[in-house]
């Protein structure tokens, strides 16, 4: 397989770790990265160590990021300077357009920005298509309703030569794929239960966007109200839960992604978990349970557990880059459109 030149939109927690993890992924070369302040491009490959060192301590968050439809009016909570602190970078007011302008050199793009407007990710995909990009787009989005927005654009993406993998992180992503594999023992699926545990003490500053998206799943909040929260208000919510927040019946795209792959009905999938913002250790073991009926009439449950020593960063960014590699293979053979993590195996 030829080397894959890829770009990262957003250098908060997910984007930074993706650049770091790519050094251990064969055939991957990061050639571009951006945030709201700057863009770094080097067709021979970015100096990732320099970029991460330059932005260390400058990244206040990857969160609160939004994009006005049709433009690059990107807004973030915090006063970070981000990518522009690197010697490789240039300041910009149009970061996404600057990356799109390099499309002929880019095989794949990891969209590492929180989807705090429902149509944000689909709009970004549409803009790449309108520019004539032929390649791969990968995102780790969480919300179920966004999958339909991408499906609505599938014809345009296919005509443009784009292969889009949606929900390619941990959950949805790795755990969605695990559920699809675990389901193979059965001829009928009764229930899929995904229960995750994340400890984020050391990574909180780099993952405020992820935390903000999770808070939107609490009973008293939705995506709009969570998006409007200040960092101080988020701290108050965290304090009110003593740093440990439990989520139940989350609107996670695992349900629609498993349904579109023909595994089960979306209503048979439940997702919940526990987020600990005071400790790095996982507050609970991440588990996938798939209950079904076998061909000979037996009812059983296949269970998969992630090791507690694997970090959120490892379980999000490893699969994201693995799905990116798999999507590039498909794209280079002319296989275009929208795919979920239950429809293809990630590359290693």
Short mmCIF file of C-alpha atoms in Angstrom, two decimals:
data_model
loop_
_atom_site.label_atom_id
_atom_site.label_comp_id
_atom_site.label_asym_id
_atom_site.label_seq_id
_atom_site.Cartn_x
_atom_site.Cartn_y
_atom_site.Cartn_z
CA UNK A 1 0.00 0.00 0.00
CA UNK A 2 1.28 3.48 -0.87
CA UNK A 3 1.89 6.09 1.79
CA UNK A 4 -1.24 7.99 2.85
CA UNK A 5 -1.01 11.76 3.20
CA UNK A 6 -3.62 12.98 5.65
CA UNK A 7 -4.80 16.20 7.28
CA UNK A 8 -6.36 16.91 10.66
CA UNK A 9 -9.07 19.52 11.18
CA UNK A 10 -8.82 20.61 14.81
CA UNK A 11 -5.94 20.16 17.24
CA UNK A 12 -7.69 19.78 20.55
CA UNK A 13 -7.51 16.49 22.40
CA UNK A 14 -8.53 14.21 19.52
CA UNK A 15 -6.58 16.02 16.83
CA UNK A 16 -3.37 16.25 18.83
CA UNK A 17 -3.46 12.60 19.82
CA UNK A 18 -4.21 11.57 16.23
CA UNK A 19 -1.05 13.32 15.07
CA UNK A 20 0.90 11.64 17.85
CA UNK A 21 -0.52 8.15 17.24
CA UNK A 22 0.09 8.43 13.48
CA UNK A 23 3.83 8.07 14.12
CA UNK A 24 3.14 4.43 15.09
CA UNK A 25 0.84 3.74 12.14
CA UNK A 26 2.65 2.47 9.07
CA UNK A 27 2.05 4.32 5.80
CA UNK A 28 0.49 7.42 7.44
CA UNK A 29 2.05 10.84 6.89
CA UNK A 30 0.39 13.93 8.40
CA UNK A 31 0.91 16.82 5.98
CA UNK A 32 -1.59 19.42 7.26
CA UNK A 33 -3.31 20.48 10.47
CA UNK A 34 -5.40 23.45 11.49
CA UNK A 35 -7.39 25.06 14.26
CA UNK A 36 -9.22 28.37 14.48
CA UNK A 37 -6.00 30.40 14.66
CA UNK A 38 -3.62 28.79 12.20
CA UNK A 39 -2.80 26.22 9.59
CA UNK A 40 0.37 24.15 9.13
CA UNK A 41 1.10 22.49 5.78
CA UNK A 42 4.15 20.53 4.63
CA UNK A 43 3.73 18.12 1.73
CA UNK A 44 6.82 16.22 2.87
CA UNK A 45 5.29 15.65 6.31
CA UNK A 46 4.75 17.82 9.37
CA UNK A 47 7.25 17.84 12.20
CA UNK A 48 4.72 16.46 14.65
CA UNK A 49 7.02 16.66 17.66
CA UNK A 50 7.61 20.36 17.06
CA UNK A 51 3.95 21.03 16.43
CA UNK A 52 2.85 19.30 19.63
CA UNK A 53 5.61 20.93 21.68
CA UNK A 54 4.70 24.37 20.33
CA UNK A 55 1.02 23.95 21.14
CA UNK A 56 1.49 22.26 24.51
CA UNK A 57 -0.09 24.52 27.12
CA UNK A 58 -1.59 26.75 24.43
CA UNK A 59 -4.53 24.47 23.72
CA UNK A 60 -7.26 25.46 26.13
CA UNK A 61 -9.85 23.21 24.53
CA UNK A 62 -11.09 21.45 21.46
CA UNK A 63 -14.56 22.41 22.56
CA UNK A 64 -17.28 24.86 21.88
CA UNK A 65 -16.22 24.80 18.25
CA UNK A 66 -18.90 25.71 15.75
CA UNK A 67 -18.97 26.72 12.15
CA UNK A 68 -21.41 29.05 10.49
CA UNK A 69 -22.87 27.46 7.38
CA UNK A 70 -20.84 28.29 4.31
CA UNK A 71 -18.01 30.04 6.13
CA UNK A 72 -15.07 29.62 8.42
CA UNK A 73 -16.42 31.57 11.38
CA UNK A 74 -15.00 29.07 13.84
CA UNK A 75 -15.51 29.92 17.50
CA UNK A 76 -13.96 28.22 20.50
CA UNK A 77 -14.21 28.64 24.25
CA UNK A 78 -10.86 29.59 25.74
CA UNK A 79 -8.02 31.88 24.73
CA UNK A 80 -5.72 29.30 23.20
CA UNK A 81 -3.31 30.11 20.41
CA UNK A 82 -2.92 26.55 19.21
CA UNK A 83 -1.31 25.68 15.88
CA UNK A 84 -0.17 29.21 15.10
CA UNK A 85 2.40 28.91 17.92
CA UNK A 86 4.32 26.44 15.73
CA UNK A 87 7.14 27.58 13.46
CA UNK A 88 5.51 25.49 10.72
CA UNK A 89 2.23 27.38 10.84
CA UNK A 90 0.70 30.50 9.37
CA UNK A 91 -2.12 32.53 10.93
CA UNK A 92 -5.44 32.31 9.14
CA UNK A 93 -9.06 33.34 9.44
CA UNK A 94 -10.22 30.59 7.06
CA UNK A 95 -8.62 27.37 8.34
CA UNK A 96 -10.94 24.87 6.73
CA UNK A 97 -10.77 26.61 3.36
CA UNK A 98 -6.98 26.60 3.63
CA UNK A 99 -6.98 22.83 4.12
CA UNK A 100 -9.46 22.33 1.29
CA UNK A 101 -7.14 24.34 -0.98
CA UNK A 102 -4.51 21.61 -0.50
CA UNK A 103 -6.90 18.84 -1.49
CA UNK A 104 -4.87 17.53 -4.41
CA UNK A 105 -2.08 16.51 -2.00
CA UNK A 106 -4.38 15.02 0.66
CA UNK A 107 -5.59 11.41 0.55
CA UNK A 108 -7.64 11.59 3.74
CA UNK A 109 -8.92 14.09 6.30
CA UNK A 110 -9.67 13.40 9.95
CA UNK A 111 -12.33 15.83 11.15
CA UNK A 112 -11.40 16.19 14.82
CA UNK A 113 -13.89 18.87 15.82
CA UNK A 114 -16.94 18.44 18.08
CA UNK A 115 -20.29 18.40 16.34
CA UNK A 116 -21.90 21.13 18.42
CA UNK A 117 -24.11 22.12 15.53
CA UNK A 118 -25.97 19.14 14.15
CA UNK A 119 -25.15 19.93 10.53
CA UNK A 120 -21.52 20.92 11.13
CA UNK A 121 -19.85 17.70 9.96
CA UNK A 122 -22.22 17.20 6.99
CA UNK A 123 -21.59 20.82 5.97
CA UNK A 124 -17.83 20.31 6.08
CA UNK A 125 -18.19 17.19 3.92
CA UNK A 126 -20.31 19.14 1.45
CA UNK A 127 -17.69 21.86 1.20
CA UNK A 128 -14.97 19.35 0.37
CA UNK A 129 -17.23 17.84 -2.30
CA UNK A 130 -18.01 21.24 -3.80
CA UNK A 131 -14.29 21.97 -4.06
CA UNK A 132 -13.70 18.85 -6.15
CA UNK A 133 -11.98 16.78 -3.45
CA UNK A 134 -11.58 13.09 -4.24
CA UNK A 135 -10.52 11.18 -1.16
CA UNK A 136 -11.47 10.12 2.34
CA UNK A 137 -13.20 11.95 5.18
CA UNK A 138 -13.34 10.39 8.65
CA UNK A 139 -15.10 11.68 11.74
CA UNK A 140 -15.65 10.48 15.30
CA UNK A 141 -19.08 12.10 15.67
CA UNK A 142 -21.48 10.75 18.27
CA UNK A 143 -25.03 11.92 17.58
CA UNK A 144 -27.47 9.53 15.90
CA UNK A 145 -29.34 12.19 13.97
CA UNK A 146 -26.20 13.32 12.11
CA UNK A 147 -25.95 9.99 10.26
CA UNK A 148 -29.15 10.80 8.39
CA UNK A 149 -27.74 14.18 7.37
CA UNK A 150 -24.73 12.43 5.89
CA UNK A 151 -26.92 9.86 4.15
CA UNK A 152 -28.83 12.75 2.56
CA UNK A 153 -25.55 13.86 0.99
CA UNK A 154 -24.36 10.39 -0.01
CA UNK A 155 -25.18 10.83 -3.70
CA UNK A 156 -23.15 14.04 -3.83
CA UNK A 157 -20.24 12.39 -2.02
CA UNK A 158 -20.30 9.40 -4.36
CA UNK A 159 -20.34 11.64 -7.44
CA UNK A 160 -17.40 13.59 -6.01
CA UNK A 161 -15.32 10.48 -5.34
CA UNK A 162 -15.44 10.77 -1.56
CA UNK A 163 -15.46 7.86 0.88
CA UNK A 164 -16.81 9.04 4.25
CA UNK A 165 -16.53 6.95 7.43
CA UNK A 166 -18.75 8.33 10.17
CA UNK A 167 -18.58 7.57 13.89
CA UNK A 168 -15.10 6.07 13.71
CA UNK A 169 -13.84 6.58 17.27
CA UNK A 170 -14.43 4.41 20.33
CA UNK A 171 -18.21 4.57 20.64
CA UNK A 172 -19.47 4.86 18.05
CA UNK A 173 -16.58 3.22 16.28
CA UNK A 174 -14.52 0.45 17.83
CA UNK A 175 -17.36 -0.75 20.08
CA UNK A 176 -19.88 -0.59 17.22
CA UNK A 177 -17.63 -2.83 15.17
CA UNK A 178 -17.20 -5.19 18.13
CA UNK A 179 -20.98 -5.43 18.48
CA UNK A 180 -21.30 -6.32 14.79
CA UNK A 181 -18.74 -9.11 15.17
CA UNK A 182 -20.29 -10.40 18.41
CA UNK A 183 -23.66 -10.56 16.66
CA UNK A 184 -22.41 -13.16 14.18
CA UNK A 185 -23.13 -15.98 16.67
CA UNK A 186 -26.84 -15.25 16.43
CA UNK A 187 -29.59 -15.26 13.83
CA UNK A 188 -31.62 -12.68 15.74
CA UNK A 189 -30.39 -9.90 18.03
CA UNK A 190 -32.47 -9.05 21.07
CA UNK A 191 -30.30 -6.37 22.66
CA UNK A 192 -26.99 -4.54 22.36
CA UNK A 193 -25.71 -2.81 25.50
CA UNK A 194 -22.68 -0.55 25.37
CA UNK A 195 -21.37 0.74 28.69
CA UNK A 196 -18.22 2.86 28.75
CA UNK A 197 -15.90 4.23 31.41
CA UNK A 198 -13.49 7.13 30.92
CA UNK A 199 -11.07 8.78 33.35
CA UNK A 200 -9.94 12.20 32.13
CA UNK A 201 -8.09 13.99 34.91
CA UNK A 202 -4.90 14.51 32.94
CA UNK A 203 -6.67 15.05 29.63
CA UNK A 204 -9.49 17.35 30.74
CA UNK A 205 -7.94 20.57 29.42
CA UNK A 206 -7.45 18.96 26.02
CA UNK A 207 -10.93 17.43 25.90
CA UNK A 208 -13.40 20.11 26.93
CA UNK A 209 -15.25 19.67 23.64
CA UNK A 210 -15.77 15.98 24.35
CA UNK A 211 -16.97 16.79 27.86
CA UNK A 212 -19.33 19.44 26.51
CA UNK A 213 -20.83 16.99 24.05
CA UNK A 214 -21.33 14.45 26.82
CA UNK A 215 -23.00 17.01 29.09
CA UNK A 216 -25.56 17.52 26.32
CA UNK A 217 -26.80 14.00 27.12
CA UNK A 218 -27.74 14.85 30.71
CA UNK A 219 -31.50 15.16 31.41
CA UNK A 220 -31.45 18.94 31.93
CA UNK A 221 -29.44 19.74 28.80
CA UNK A 222 -29.47 19.38 25.04
CA UNK A 223 -26.95 20.16 22.32
CA UNK A 224 -27.96 23.82 22.13
CA UNK A 225 -27.83 24.52 25.86
CA UNK A 226 -24.54 22.60 26.27
CA UNK A 227 -23.02 24.57 23.44
CA UNK A 228 -23.85 27.83 25.21
CA UNK A 229 -22.21 26.83 28.51
CA UNK A 230 -19.13 28.73 29.62
CA UNK A 231 -16.13 26.85 30.95
CA UNK A 232 -17.07 28.09 34.42
CA UNK A 233 -20.57 26.63 34.08
CA UNK A 234 -19.11 23.31 32.97
CA UNK A 235 -16.89 23.34 36.07
CA UNK A 236 -20.02 23.91 38.19
CA UNK A 237 -21.74 20.90 36.61
CA UNK A 238 -18.67 18.77 37.22
CA UNK A 239 -18.50 19.94 40.85
CA UNK A 240 -22.20 19.21 41.34
CA UNK A 241 -21.49 15.58 40.37
CA UNK A 242 -18.32 15.40 42.48
CA UNK A 243 -16.36 14.98 39.30
CA UNK A 244 -18.07 11.72 38.28
CA UNK A 245 -20.94 11.97 35.79
CA UNK A 246 -23.10 9.00 34.81
CA UNK A 247 -24.94 8.94 31.49
CA UNK A 248 -27.85 6.72 30.53
CA UNK A 249 -29.75 6.17 27.27
CA UNK A 250 -27.44 8.46 25.34
CA UNK A 251 -28.18 9.54 21.80
CA UNK A 252 -25.19 7.72 20.40
CA UNK A 253 -24.92 6.84 16.74
CA UNK A 254 -24.12 3.21 17.55
CA UNK A 255 -27.85 2.51 17.23
CA UNK A 256 -28.41 3.80 13.69
CA UNK A 257 -24.99 2.56 12.56
CA UNK A 258 -25.80 -0.99 13.68
CA UNK A 259 -29.23 -0.75 12.05
CA UNK A 260 -27.85 0.49 8.71
CA UNK A 261 -25.39 -2.45 8.79
CA UNK A 262 -28.33 -4.85 9.21
CA UNK A 263 -27.29 -6.06 12.68
CA UNK A 264 -30.37 -5.05 14.68
CA UNK A 265 -33.01 -2.38 15.07
CA UNK A 266 -31.80 0.95 16.42
CA UNK A 267 -34.30 0.72 19.29
CA UNK A 268 -32.56 -2.43 20.55
CA UNK A 269 -29.30 -0.56 21.23
CA UNK A 270 -28.59 1.30 24.48
CA UNK A 271 -25.48 3.33 25.29
CA UNK A 272 -24.39 4.74 28.64
CA UNK A 273 -21.29 5.26 30.70
CA UNK A 274 -19.42 7.01 33.46
CA UNK A 275 -17.03 9.95 33.05
CA UNK A 276 -14.59 10.68 35.89
CA UNK A 277 -12.95 14.11 35.62
CA UNK A 278 -10.98 13.81 38.84
CA UNK A 279 -9.05 10.58 38.14
CA UNK A 280 -7.23 9.02 35.21
CA UNK A 281 -8.38 5.52 36.12
CA UNK A 282 -11.54 4.30 34.43
CA UNK A 283 -14.50 4.46 36.85
CA UNK A 284 -16.02 1.37 35.25
CA UNK A 285 -14.93 -1.21 32.69
CA UNK A 286 -16.00 -0.51 29.11
CA UNK A 287 -18.21 -3.40 28.04
CA UNK A 288 -20.22 -4.47 25.00
CA UNK A 289 -22.94 -7.08 25.52
CA UNK A 290 -24.81 -8.57 22.56
CA UNK A 291 -27.76 -10.81 23.41
CA UNK A 292 -29.35 -12.93 20.73
CA UNK A 293 -30.88 -16.23 19.65
CA UNK A 294 -28.77 -18.83 17.86
CA UNK A 295 -29.89 -20.97 14.91
CA UNK A 296 -30.62 -23.86 17.29
CA UNK A 297 -32.90 -21.80 19.55
CA UNK A 298 -30.50 -20.97 22.36
CA UNK A 299 -30.40 -17.46 23.82
CA UNK A 300 -26.99 -16.19 24.87
CA UNK A 301 -24.93 -13.07 25.44
CA UNK A 302 -21.52 -12.41 23.92
CA UNK A 303 -19.50 -9.98 26.05
CA UNK A 304 -16.47 -7.91 25.13
CA UNK A 305 -14.40 -5.84 27.58
CA UNK A 306 -11.76 -3.22 26.95
CA UNK A 307 -8.78 -3.49 29.25
CA UNK A 308 -8.95 -0.80 31.95
CA UNK A 309 -5.38 0.25 31.16
CA UNK A 310 -6.24 1.36 27.62
CA UNK A 311 -6.84 5.12 27.56
CA UNK A 312 -9.64 7.02 25.88
CA UNK A 313 -7.05 8.51 23.51
CA UNK A 314 -5.85 5.04 22.48
CA UNK A 315 -9.38 3.74 21.99
CA UNK A 316 -10.51 6.77 19.97
CA UNK A 317 -7.48 7.64 17.87
CA UNK A 318 -6.25 4.12 17.13
CA UNK A 319 -9.57 3.11 15.55
CA UNK A 320 -10.04 6.50 13.85
CA UNK A 321 -6.73 6.14 12.01
CA UNK A 322 -7.41 2.44 11.39
CA UNK A 323 -10.74 3.26 9.75
CA UNK A 324 -9.02 6.05 7.81
CA UNK A 325 -6.57 3.52 6.35
CA UNK A 326 -9.37 1.10 5.46
CA UNK A 327 -11.35 3.87 3.80
CA UNK A 328 -8.38 4.92 1.69
CA UNK A 329 -8.05 1.36 0.40
CA UNK A 330 -11.71 1.45 -0.62
CA UNK A 331 -11.42 4.91 -2.12
CA UNK A 332 -8.45 3.94 -4.27
CA UNK A 333 -10.51 1.10 -5.76
CA UNK A 334 -13.38 3.47 -6.61
CA UNK A 335 -15.64 2.60 -3.67
CA UNK A 336 -17.31 5.87 -2.65
CA UNK A 337 -20.16 6.88 -0.32
CA UNK A 338 -20.96 6.87 3.40
CA UNK A 339 -19.91 3.99 5.65
CA UNK A 340 -20.22 3.23 9.34
CA UNK A 341 -17.77 1.34 11.57
CA UNK A 342 -19.90 -1.81 11.46
CA UNK A 343 -19.49 -2.01 7.68
CA UNK A 344 -15.73 -2.28 7.33
CA UNK A 345 -12.76 -3.51 9.32
CA UNK A 346 -10.16 -0.91 10.29
CA UNK A 347 -6.61 -1.26 9.01
CA UNK A 348 -3.80 -1.70 11.50
#
